[in-house]
Amino acid sequence: DVKVTQSSRYLVKRTGEKVFLECVQDMDHENMFWYRQDPGLGLRLIYFSYDVKMKEKGDIPEGYSVSREKKERFSLILESASTNQTSMYLCASRTPSGDNQPQHFGDGTRLSIL
Amino acid sequence: AQSVTQLDSQVPVFEEAPVELRCNYSSSVSVYLFWYVQYPNQGLQLLLKYLSGSTLVKGINGFEAEFNKSQTSFHLRKPSVHISDTAEYFCAVTSLLSDYKLSFGAGTTVTVRA
């Protein structure tokens, strides 16, 4: 069974801080994704990575960056946290073999910026 | 571009009653469709997927969905719900046009009452 682990379930940070959200998957998946989830908006793609050291902007990349130095780990970075980045953040991974493979999700990190 | 509309944001239902969650999509090419469920304080879990073939798709926990190409719909149904089905449900679409990235609907919250 695929396991996607997000390092924190709840996180509270202050405005202006640099924040790191970590995600690790154990199935050797090439593709990894970061979403934010807000009420009434569903999930919106922030960044994704097709493979190690590769990254592509999603629909809402502003204020965020990512790092993928190892295949199993995909980090989301809030360069200077702001209150409008308070949200639930979800990481996902998938294998691209067979282009219609589903994404597997972590349990999410609920981030509050004060 | 592809998009998903979930027509109901909230669906209250009594235990053992049937439920239908409506999902419409738009895309100019062939699509793959998914329903995910999110239980409270958890990540997303795949319920079922339509890739090709039979338009009636069966998933986990007694859920099924029907793909209707002419109406561009992928409605989710369960003939008899349990209290444990209380959750948020997301419809998602992907295609070659989007490089197989998922687009999510805004979600439907199902509340099952005794």
mmCIF file of C-alpha atoms in Angstrom:
data_model
loop_
_atom_site.group_PDB
_atom_site.id
_atom_site.type_symbol
_atom_site.label_atom_id
_atom_site.label_comp_id
_atom_site.label_asym_id
_atom_site.label_seq_id
_atom_site.Cartn_x
_atom_site.Cartn_y
_atom_site.Cartn_z
ATOM 1 C CA ASP A 1 0.000 0.000 0.000
ATOM 2 C CA VAL A 2 1.255 3.468 -0.892
ATOM 3 C CA LYS A 3 2.228 5.637 2.036
ATOM 4 C CA VAL A 4 2.538 9.401 1.695
ATOM 5 C CA THR A 5 3.706 11.007 4.926
ATOM 6 C CA GLN A 6 3.529 14.690 5.724
ATOM 7 C CA SER A 7 5.827 15.678 8.563
ATOM 8 C CA SER A 8 3.340 17.783 10.553
ATOM 9 C CA ARG A 9 -0.422 17.537 10.984
ATOM 10 C CA TYR A 10 -0.704 20.999 12.539
ATOM 11 C CA LEU A 11 1.697 23.922 12.320
ATOM 12 C CA VAL A 12 1.517 27.481 13.646
ATOM 13 C CA LYS A 13 3.927 30.088 12.332
ATOM 14 C CA ARG A 14 4.275 33.852 12.358
ATOM 15 C CA THR A 15 3.997 36.323 9.501
ATOM 16 C CA GLY A 16 7.311 36.751 7.689
ATOM 17 C CA GLU A 17 8.761 33.411 8.767
ATOM 18 C CA LYS A 18 10.215 30.961 6.248
ATOM 19 C CA VAL A 19 8.161 27.771 6.519
ATOM 20 C CA PHE A 20 9.042 24.281 5.307
ATOM 21 C CA LEU A 21 6.444 21.563 4.731
ATOM 22 C CA GLU A 22 7.878 18.116 4.114
ATOM 23 C CA CYS A 23 6.396 15.162 2.250
ATOM 24 C CA VAL A 24 7.836 11.666 1.863
ATOM 25 C CA GLN A 25 6.464 8.747 -0.190
ATOM 26 C CA ASP A 26 7.595 5.146 0.005
ATOM 27 C CA MET A 27 6.559 3.787 -3.408
ATOM 28 C CA ASP A 28 9.327 5.129 -5.639
ATOM 29 C CA HIS A 29 6.826 7.365 -7.451
ATOM 30 C CA GLU A 30 8.255 9.789 -9.991
ATOM 31 C CA ASN A 31 5.495 12.402 -9.786
ATOM 32 C CA MET A 32 4.770 14.442 -6.668
ATOM 33 C CA PHE A 33 2.337 17.316 -6.060
ATOM 34 C CA TRP A 34 1.534 20.040 -3.539
ATOM 35 C CA TYR A 35 -2.031 21.350 -3.200
ATOM 36 C CA ARG A 36 -3.751 23.754 -0.900
ATOM 37 C CA GLN A 37 -7.329 23.116 0.163
ATOM 38 C CA ASP A 38 -9.683 25.936 1.104
ATOM 39 C CA PRO A 39 -13.421 25.746 1.849
ATOM 40 C CA GLY A 40 -15.518 26.147 -1.277
ATOM 41 C CA LEU A 41 -12.484 26.085 -3.568
ATOM 42 C CA GLY A 42 -11.556 22.417 -3.545
ATOM 43 C CA LEU A 43 -7.905 21.576 -4.118
ATOM 44 C CA ARG A 44 -5.667 23.913 -6.081
ATOM 45 C CA LEU A 45 -2.297 22.854 -7.432
ATOM 46 C CA ILE A 46 0.659 24.876 -6.160
ATOM 47 C CA TYR A 47 3.646 23.025 -7.641
ATOM 48 C CA PHE A 48 4.413 19.601 -9.013
ATOM 49 C CA SER A 49 7.499 17.586 -9.852
ATOM 50 C CA TYR A 50 7.814 14.962 -12.563
ATOM 51 C CA ASP A 51 11.056 13.597 -11.171
ATOM 52 C CA VAL A 52 14.088 14.417 -9.048
ATOM 53 C CA LYS A 53 15.286 18.015 -9.422
ATOM 54 C CA MET A 54 12.368 18.802 -11.751
ATOM 55 C CA LYS A 55 9.609 21.211 -10.815
ATOM 56 C CA GLU A 56 6.745 22.925 -12.570
ATOM 57 C CA LYS A 57 4.422 25.701 -11.428
ATOM 58 C CA GLY A 58 0.825 24.809 -10.847
ATOM 59 C CA ASP A 59 -2.154 27.145 -10.766
ATOM 60 C CA ILE A 60 -1.207 29.197 -7.676
ATOM 61 C CA PRO A 61 2.601 29.220 -7.221
ATOM 62 C CA GLU A 62 2.964 32.792 -5.985
ATOM 63 C CA GLY A 63 4.609 32.997 -2.570
ATOM 64 C CA TYR A 64 5.765 29.377 -2.677
ATOM 65 C CA SER A 65 8.772 27.408 -3.869
ATOM 66 C CA VAL A 66 9.632 23.693 -3.828
ATOM 67 C CA SER A 67 12.614 21.395 -3.588
ATOM 68 C CA ARG A 68 13.026 17.815 -4.851
ATOM 69 C CA GLU A 69 16.573 16.641 -4.175
ATOM 70 C CA LYS A 70 15.623 13.000 -3.606
ATOM 71 C CA LYS A 71 12.955 10.957 -5.335
ATOM 72 C CA GLU A 72 11.016 10.177 -2.166
ATOM 73 C CA ARG A 73 10.930 13.713 -0.724
ATOM 74 C CA PHE A 74 9.139 16.839 -1.958
ATOM 75 C CA SER A 75 9.334 19.993 0.135
ATOM 76 C CA LEU A 76 7.085 23.045 -0.054
ATOM 77 C CA ILE A 77 8.605 26.333 1.081
ATOM 78 C CA LEU A 78 6.758 29.481 2.051
ATOM 79 C CA GLU A 79 9.461 32.099 1.530
ATOM 80 C CA SER A 80 7.866 34.724 3.768
ATOM 81 C CA ALA A 81 4.659 33.481 5.315
ATOM 82 C CA SER A 82 1.580 35.654 5.158
ATOM 83 C CA THR A 83 -1.838 35.285 6.786
ATOM 84 C CA ASN A 84 -3.490 34.483 3.429
ATOM 85 C CA GLN A 85 -1.399 31.319 3.316
ATOM 86 C CA THR A 86 -3.303 29.896 6.277
ATOM 87 C CA SER A 87 -4.752 26.726 4.782
ATOM 88 C CA MET A 88 -4.703 22.932 4.609
ATOM 89 C CA TYR A 89 -1.793 21.682 2.513
ATOM 90 C CA LEU A 90 -1.928 18.264 0.862
ATOM 91 C CA CYS A 91 0.895 16.334 -0.760
ATOM 92 C CA ALA A 92 0.304 13.592 -3.335
ATOM 93 C CA SER A 93 2.342 11.194 -5.438
ATOM 94 C CA ARG A 94 1.752 8.930 -8.426
ATOM 95 C CA THR A 95 3.569 6.747 -10.874
ATOM 96 C CA PRO A 96 3.366 7.948 -14.471
ATOM 97 C CA SER A 97 3.374 4.426 -15.910
ATOM 98 C CA GLY A 98 -0.042 4.337 -17.515
ATOM 99 C CA ASP A 99 -0.966 7.982 -17.708
ATOM 100 C CA ASN A 100 -4.233 7.529 -15.859
ATOM 101 C CA GLN A 101 -2.791 6.312 -12.578
ATOM 102 C CA PRO A 102 -4.480 7.931 -9.565
ATOM 103 C CA GLN A 103 -2.711 10.195 -7.121
ATOM 104 C CA HIS A 104 -2.159 9.027 -3.537
ATOM 105 C CA PHE A 105 -2.514 11.646 -0.809
ATOM 106 C CA GLY A 106 -1.004 12.321 2.584
ATOM 107 C CA ASP A 107 -3.124 13.267 5.602
ATOM 108 C CA GLY A 108 -2.464 16.977 5.170
ATOM 109 C CA THR A 109 -0.832 19.750 7.181
ATOM 110 C CA ARG A 110 -3.105 22.385 8.646
ATOM 111 C CA LEU A 111 -1.005 25.544 8.658
ATOM 112 C CA SER A 112 -1.936 28.690 10.562
ATOM 113 C CA ILE A 113 -0.035 31.921 10.002
ATOM 114 C CA LEU A 114 -0.500 34.441 12.803
ATOM 115 C CA ALA B 1 -8.745 23.861 -20.329
ATOM 116 C CA GLN B 2 -10.638 21.372 -18.217
ATOM 117 C CA SER B 3 -12.857 22.058 -15.245
ATOM 118 C CA VAL B 4 -15.172 20.307 -12.820
ATOM 119 C CA THR B 5 -18.407 21.533 -11.264
ATOM 120 C CA GLN B 6 -19.916 19.831 -8.265
ATOM 121 C CA LEU B 7 -23.484 20.966 -8.213
ATOM 122 C CA ASP B 8 -24.178 20.569 -4.496
ATOM 123 C CA SER B 9 -21.961 21.961 -1.763
ATOM 124 C CA GLN B 10 -23.904 20.287 1.083
ATOM 125 C CA VAL B 11 -26.007 17.130 1.048
ATOM 126 C CA PRO B 12 -27.764 16.118 4.275
ATOM 127 C CA VAL B 13 -29.159 12.594 4.217
ATOM 128 C CA PHE B 14 -30.689 10.141 6.676
ATOM 129 C CA GLU B 15 -29.024 6.854 7.484
ATOM 130 C CA GLU B 16 -29.994 4.009 5.110
ATOM 131 C CA ALA B 17 -31.337 6.460 2.517
ATOM 132 C CA PRO B 18 -29.809 6.680 -0.971
ATOM 133 C CA VAL B 19 -27.522 9.532 -1.949
ATOM 134 C CA GLU B 20 -26.416 11.003 -5.270
ATOM 135 C CA LEU B 21 -23.605 13.530 -5.664
ATOM 136 C CA ARG B 22 -23.557 15.373 -8.957
ATOM 137 C CA CYS B 23 -20.449 16.157 -10.966
ATOM 138 C CA ASN B 24 -20.166 17.773 -14.396
ATOM 139 C CA TYR B 25 -16.952 18.343 -16.279
ATOM 140 C CA SER B 26 -15.794 20.250 -19.313
ATOM 141 C CA SER B 27 -12.993 19.218 -21.617
ATOM 142 C CA SER B 28 -12.351 19.221 -25.339
ATOM 143 C CA VAL B 29 -10.602 15.842 -25.273
ATOM 144 C CA SER B 30 -11.111 12.432 -23.747
ATOM 145 C CA VAL B 31 -10.969 12.455 -19.974
ATOM 146 C CA TYR B 32 -10.293 10.240 -17.029
ATOM 147 C CA LEU B 33 -12.510 10.839 -13.996
ATOM 148 C CA PHE B 34 -12.088 10.187 -10.291
ATOM 149 C CA TRP B 35 -14.045 10.474 -7.061
ATOM 150 C CA TYR B 36 -12.101 10.975 -3.842
ATOM 151 C CA VAL B 37 -13.401 10.991 -0.255
ATOM 152 C CA GLN B 38 -11.956 12.964 2.642
ATOM 153 C CA TYR B 39 -12.959 11.881 6.135
ATOM 154 C CA PRO B 40 -12.571 14.452 8.929
ATOM 155 C CA ASN B 41 -8.931 15.314 9.641
ATOM 156 C CA GLN B 42 -7.621 12.986 6.940
ATOM 157 C CA GLY B 43 -6.216 13.199 3.441
ATOM 158 C CA LEU B 44 -8.012 12.162 0.266
ATOM 159 C CA GLN B 45 -8.740 8.521 -0.465
ATOM 160 C CA LEU B 46 -9.638 7.208 -3.907
ATOM 161 C CA LEU B 47 -13.238 5.935 -4.094
ATOM 162 C CA LEU B 48 -13.364 4.993 -7.764
ATOM 163 C CA LYS B 49 -12.117 5.932 -11.210
ATOM 164 C CA TYR B 50 -13.330 5.883 -14.796
ATOM 165 C CA LEU B 51 -10.619 5.244 -17.349
ATOM 166 C CA SER B 52 -12.396 3.529 -20.243
ATOM 167 C CA GLY B 53 -14.827 0.706 -20.993
ATOM 168 C CA SER B 54 -18.005 0.205 -18.995
ATOM 169 C CA THR B 55 -19.637 3.492 -18.070
ATOM 170 C CA LEU B 56 -20.804 2.138 -14.704
ATOM 171 C CA VAL B 57 -17.916 2.059 -12.284
ATOM 172 C CA LYS B 58 -17.990 0.391 -8.896
ATOM 173 C CA GLY B 59 -15.772 1.582 -6.074
ATOM 174 C CA ILE B 60 -15.076 0.944 -2.441
ATOM 175 C CA ASN B 61 -17.620 1.120 0.400
ATOM 176 C CA GLY B 62 -20.592 0.401 -1.878
ATOM 177 C CA PHE B 63 -20.245 3.522 -4.037
ATOM 178 C CA GLU B 64 -20.706 3.549 -7.801
ATOM 179 C CA ALA B 65 -20.605 6.216 -10.497
ATOM 180 C CA GLU B 66 -21.851 6.479 -14.045
ATOM 181 C CA PHE B 67 -19.938 8.204 -16.814
ATOM 182 C CA ASN B 68 -22.231 9.964 -19.279
ATOM 183 C CA LYS B 69 -20.267 11.415 -22.172
ATOM 184 C CA SER B 70 -23.207 13.161 -23.841
ATOM 185 C CA GLN B 71 -24.105 14.975 -20.628
ATOM 186 C CA THR B 72 -20.451 15.332 -19.533
ATOM 187 C CA SER B 73 -21.370 13.994 -16.121
ATOM 188 C CA PHE B 74 -19.938 11.561 -13.599
ATOM 189 C CA HIS B 75 -22.461 11.323 -10.760
ATOM 190 C CA LEU B 76 -21.683 9.320 -7.626
ATOM 191 C CA ARG B 77 -24.324 7.161 -5.941
ATOM 192 C CA LYS B 78 -24.800 4.913 -2.965
ATOM 193 C CA PRO B 79 -28.100 3.058 -2.422
ATOM 194 C CA SER B 80 -27.947 3.087 1.401
ATOM 195 C CA VAL B 81 -25.642 5.328 3.419
ATOM 196 C CA HIS B 82 -24.178 4.827 6.880
ATOM 197 C CA ILE B 83 -23.183 7.331 9.517
ATOM 198 C CA SER B 84 -19.571 6.545 8.618
ATOM 199 C CA ASP B 85 -20.115 7.957 5.099
ATOM 200 C CA THR B 86 -20.148 11.454 6.583
ATOM 201 C CA ALA B 87 -17.276 13.113 4.727
ATOM 202 C CA GLU B 88 -16.356 15.515 1.957
ATOM 203 C CA TYR B 89 -16.373 14.145 -1.575
ATOM 204 C CA PHE B 90 -14.341 15.491 -4.473
ATOM 205 C CA CYS B 91 -14.784 14.862 -8.171
ATOM 206 C CA ALA B 92 -11.628 15.250 -10.300
ATOM 207 C CA VAL B 93 -10.774 15.131 -13.997
ATOM 208 C CA THR B 94 -7.561 14.690 -15.928
ATOM 209 C CA SER B 95 -6.630 14.363 -19.590
ATOM 210 C CA LEU B 96 -3.793 14.452 -22.052
ATOM 211 C CA LEU B 97 -4.598 18.131 -22.556
ATOM 212 C CA SER B 98 -3.654 18.896 -18.952
ATOM 213 C CA ASP B 99 -0.595 16.678 -19.080
ATOM 214 C CA TYR B 100 -2.510 14.382 -16.730
ATOM 215 C CA LYS B 101 -2.679 16.890 -13.877
ATOM 216 C CA LEU B 102 -5.900 16.692 -11.852
ATOM 217 C CA SER B 103 -8.524 19.424 -11.717
ATOM 218 C CA PHE B 104 -10.797 19.178 -8.684
ATOM 219 C CA GLY B 105 -14.321 20.298 -8.012
ATOM 220 C CA ALA B 106 -15.108 22.422 -4.963
ATOM 221 C CA GLY B 107 -16.302 19.412 -2.991
ATOM 222 C CA THR B 108 -19.608 18.160 -1.587
ATOM 223 C CA THR B 109 -20.043 17.700 2.144
ATOM 224 C CA VAL B 110 -22.267 14.743 2.976
ATOM 225 C CA THR B 111 -23.742 14.651 6.473
ATOM 226 C CA VAL B 112 -25.520 11.430 7.423
ATOM 227 C CA ARG B 113 -28.004 11.670 10.278
ATOM 228 C CA ALA B 114 -29.560 8.833 12.263
#
